[in-house]
Amino acid sequence: MITAERKPITEIEAMLNPFRRILVVGCGTCVAECAAGGEKEVALLSSALRMDARLKGRKIEVGEVTIDRQCVYEFINELTGFVDHYDAILSLGCGAGVQAVAGLFPKMPVLPGLNTKFIGETKETGLWIENCRACGDCKLGYFAGVCPLTRCAKGLLNGPCGGSKNGVCETNPDTPCAWQMIIDRLEGRGQIDLLQTIFPPVDWSKYEGKGPRKIEREDQRSGS
Amino acid sequence: MAQQKKGPVFAIFFCQQLDARQDINRRCLEKEFGSHIRFFPIPCSGRIEPLHLLKAIESGADMAYLLTCGEGDCRYGEGNIRAKKRVNYAQGLIEEIGLERKRIVLISKKIDAPVSIDILVREAIAGNDMLPIQWNGHNLQVDD
Ligand code: SF4
Ligand code: SF4
């Protein structure tokens, strides 16, 4: 999932300042899972914004709605008509959600209420960790399901670096050494020989440098 | 909640496990304070959400209290530990909009003897030095 964190209220307030009728739109998927932009967070932020305005003597109206996914047209389309009452949308989706909503309502200012952080996993309640950089050339099969590009601080495909101590990374004692995890898992499976492979430098052209990436699947598309 | 208020309005969230005679014990306070006090029983303090506390303030309370049992006493394990973290989060949020953190208060009471909710609340209110919130206007409906 995509993880995100709420922006500070002062920053949100500054963005919303020119507008009086604001619709706070949550997303019920990734950002709900990481407790940043789901229904609860929409209600909480809306309440805070209303009180903030009252304290400052500003008249505003804050509407609340949460759709299943802000990055899929069919769900965003549920807002059609409903948004007309408002001057601006504060999106609590990830960056993809904000842009998708803005794309459907080009006349409406759509502002980001969150800072999108990374692709990650819910490690435990209240803890999310980054574990994929979306490199476009997944090699997890060689690394026992631990991504060295993301989880090794140095992004080494031919690790370990030699600096890890007691299973933690030398750059940060809070971070488990990804290479220790890879080796432990491969040893446990009797597959340590997978590490005989020497990996060439990462082909970052699959990752960046040519504008936004896209995936096209003809079998999934409608029309001819 | 009271609109024409002289003193602060109190919202009291409390864990129902605290006081077996809660309904009787809180009634005298409700009579005495009228619309200046409002009780919200919750089955375990761990069920509190920051939104409950913010909504209480948004709808007229000047102070929101959460009464819980002491750490280690929660019959569901760690309800009061969670409650403390959520109170902390809500305090941070109201601070961001310029309200004082101490408008949201957590009171943990070690249950080594029977607890009476009215005594707890009286103590809490007696210790309050916050005045009613000075709102500078009303939002809700925007005229064209
Ligand atoms: S808009 Fe972003 S947060 Fe919401 S479902 Fe799509 S990817 Fe996930
Ligand atoms: S190798 Fe790592 S960064 Fe690349 S796709 Fe796989 S998990 Fe993501």
Coordinates of N, CA and C in Angstrom, one line a residue, chain A residues 139-152 156-160 176-189 191-192 194-195 199:
Chain A
K139 N 13.4 -8.2 -8.1 CA 14.3 -9.3 -7.9 C 14.1 -10.1 -6.6
L140 N 12.9 -9.9 -6.0 CA 12.7 -10.5 -4.7 C 12.9 -12.0 -4.7
G141 N 12.7 -12.6 -5.9 CA 12.9 -14.1 -5.9 C 14.3 -14.5 -5.6
Y142 N 15.3 -13.7 -5.8 CA 16.7 -14.0 -5.5 C 17.0 -13.7 -4.0
F143 N 16.2 -12.9 -3.4 CA 16.6 -12.4 -2.1 C 15.6 -12.8 -1.0
A144 N 15.0 -13.9 -1.2 CA 14.2 -14.5 -0.1 C 13.1 -13.6 0.3
G145 N 12.6 -12.8 -0.6 CA 11.5 -11.9 -0.3 C 11.8 -10.7 0.6
V146 N 13.1 -10.3 0.6 CA 13.5 -9.1 1.3 C 14.1 -8.2 0.3
C147 N 13.6 -7.0 0.1 CA 14.1 -6.1 -1.0 C 15.4 -5.4 -0.5
P148 N 16.6 -5.7 -1.1 CA 17.8 -5.0 -0.7 C 17.8 -3.6 -1.2
L149 N 17.2 -3.3 -2.3 CA 17.2 -2.0 -2.8 C 16.5 -1.0 -1.8
T150 N 15.5 -1.5 -1.2 CA 14.7 -0.6 -0.3 C 15.2 -0.8 1.2
R151 N 15.4 -2.0 1.6 CA 15.6 -2.2 3.0 C 17.1 -2.2 3.4
C152 N 18.0 -2.3 2.5 CA 19.4 -2.1 2.8 C 19.7 -0.6 2.6
L156 N 22.3 -2.2 -1.6 CA 23.2 -3.2 -2.3 C 22.6 -4.4 -2.8
L157 N 22.8 -4.7 -4.1 CA 22.3 -6.0 -4.6 C 23.3 -7.1 -4.4
N158 N 24.5 -6.7 -4.2 CA 25.6 -7.7 -3.9 C 26.1 -7.5 -2.5
G159 N 25.3 -7.7 -1.5 CA 25.7 -7.5 -0.1 C 26.2 -8.7 0.5
P160 N 26.4 -8.7 1.8 CA 26.3 -7.5 2.7 C 27.5 -6.6 2.6
P176 N 16.9 -3.2 11.0 CA 17.5 -4.5 10.8 C 18.3 -4.6 9.5
C177 N 19.4 -5.3 9.5 CA 20.2 -5.4 8.3 C 19.4 -6.3 7.3
A178 N 19.1 -5.7 6.2 CA 18.3 -6.5 5.2 C 19.1 -7.7 4.7
W179 N 20.5 -7.5 4.6 CA 21.3 -8.7 4.1 C 21.4 -9.8 5.2
Q180 N 21.4 -9.4 6.4 CA 21.3 -10.4 7.5 C 20.0 -11.2 7.3
M181 N 18.9 -10.5 7.1 CA 17.6 -11.2 6.9 C 17.6 -12.1 5.7
I182 N 18.2 -11.6 4.6 CA 18.3 -12.4 3.4 C 19.1 -13.7 3.6
I183 N 20.2 -13.5 4.2 CA 21.1 -14.7 4.4 C 20.4 -15.7 5.4
D184 N 19.9 -15.2 6.5 CA 19.2 -16.1 7.4 C 18.1 -16.9 6.7
R185 N 17.3 -16.2 6.0 CA 16.2 -16.9 5.3 C 16.7 -17.9 4.3
L186 N 17.6 -17.5 3.5 CA 18.1 -18.4 2.4 C 18.8 -19.6 3.1
E187 N 19.6 -19.4 4.1 CA 20.2 -20.5 4.9 C 19.1 -21.5 5.4
G188 N 18.1 -20.9 6.0 CA 17.0 -21.7 6.6 C 16.3 -22.5 5.5
R189 N 16.3 -22.1 4.3 CA 15.7 -22.8 3.2 C 16.6 -23.7 2.4
Q191 N 19.0 -22.5 0.5 CA 19.1 -21.9 -0.8 C 20.2 -20.8 -0.9
I192 N 21.2 -21.0 0.0 CA 22.2 -19.9 0.1 C 23.0 -19.7 -1.2
L194 N 21.9 -19.3 -4.0 CA 21.3 -18.3 -4.8 C 22.2 -17.0 -4.8
L195 N 23.0 -16.9 -3.7 CA 23.8 -15.6 -3.6 C 25.1 -15.7 -4.5
F199 N 25.0 -9.5 -9.3 CA 24.0 -8.7 -10.0 C 24.7 -7.5 -10.6

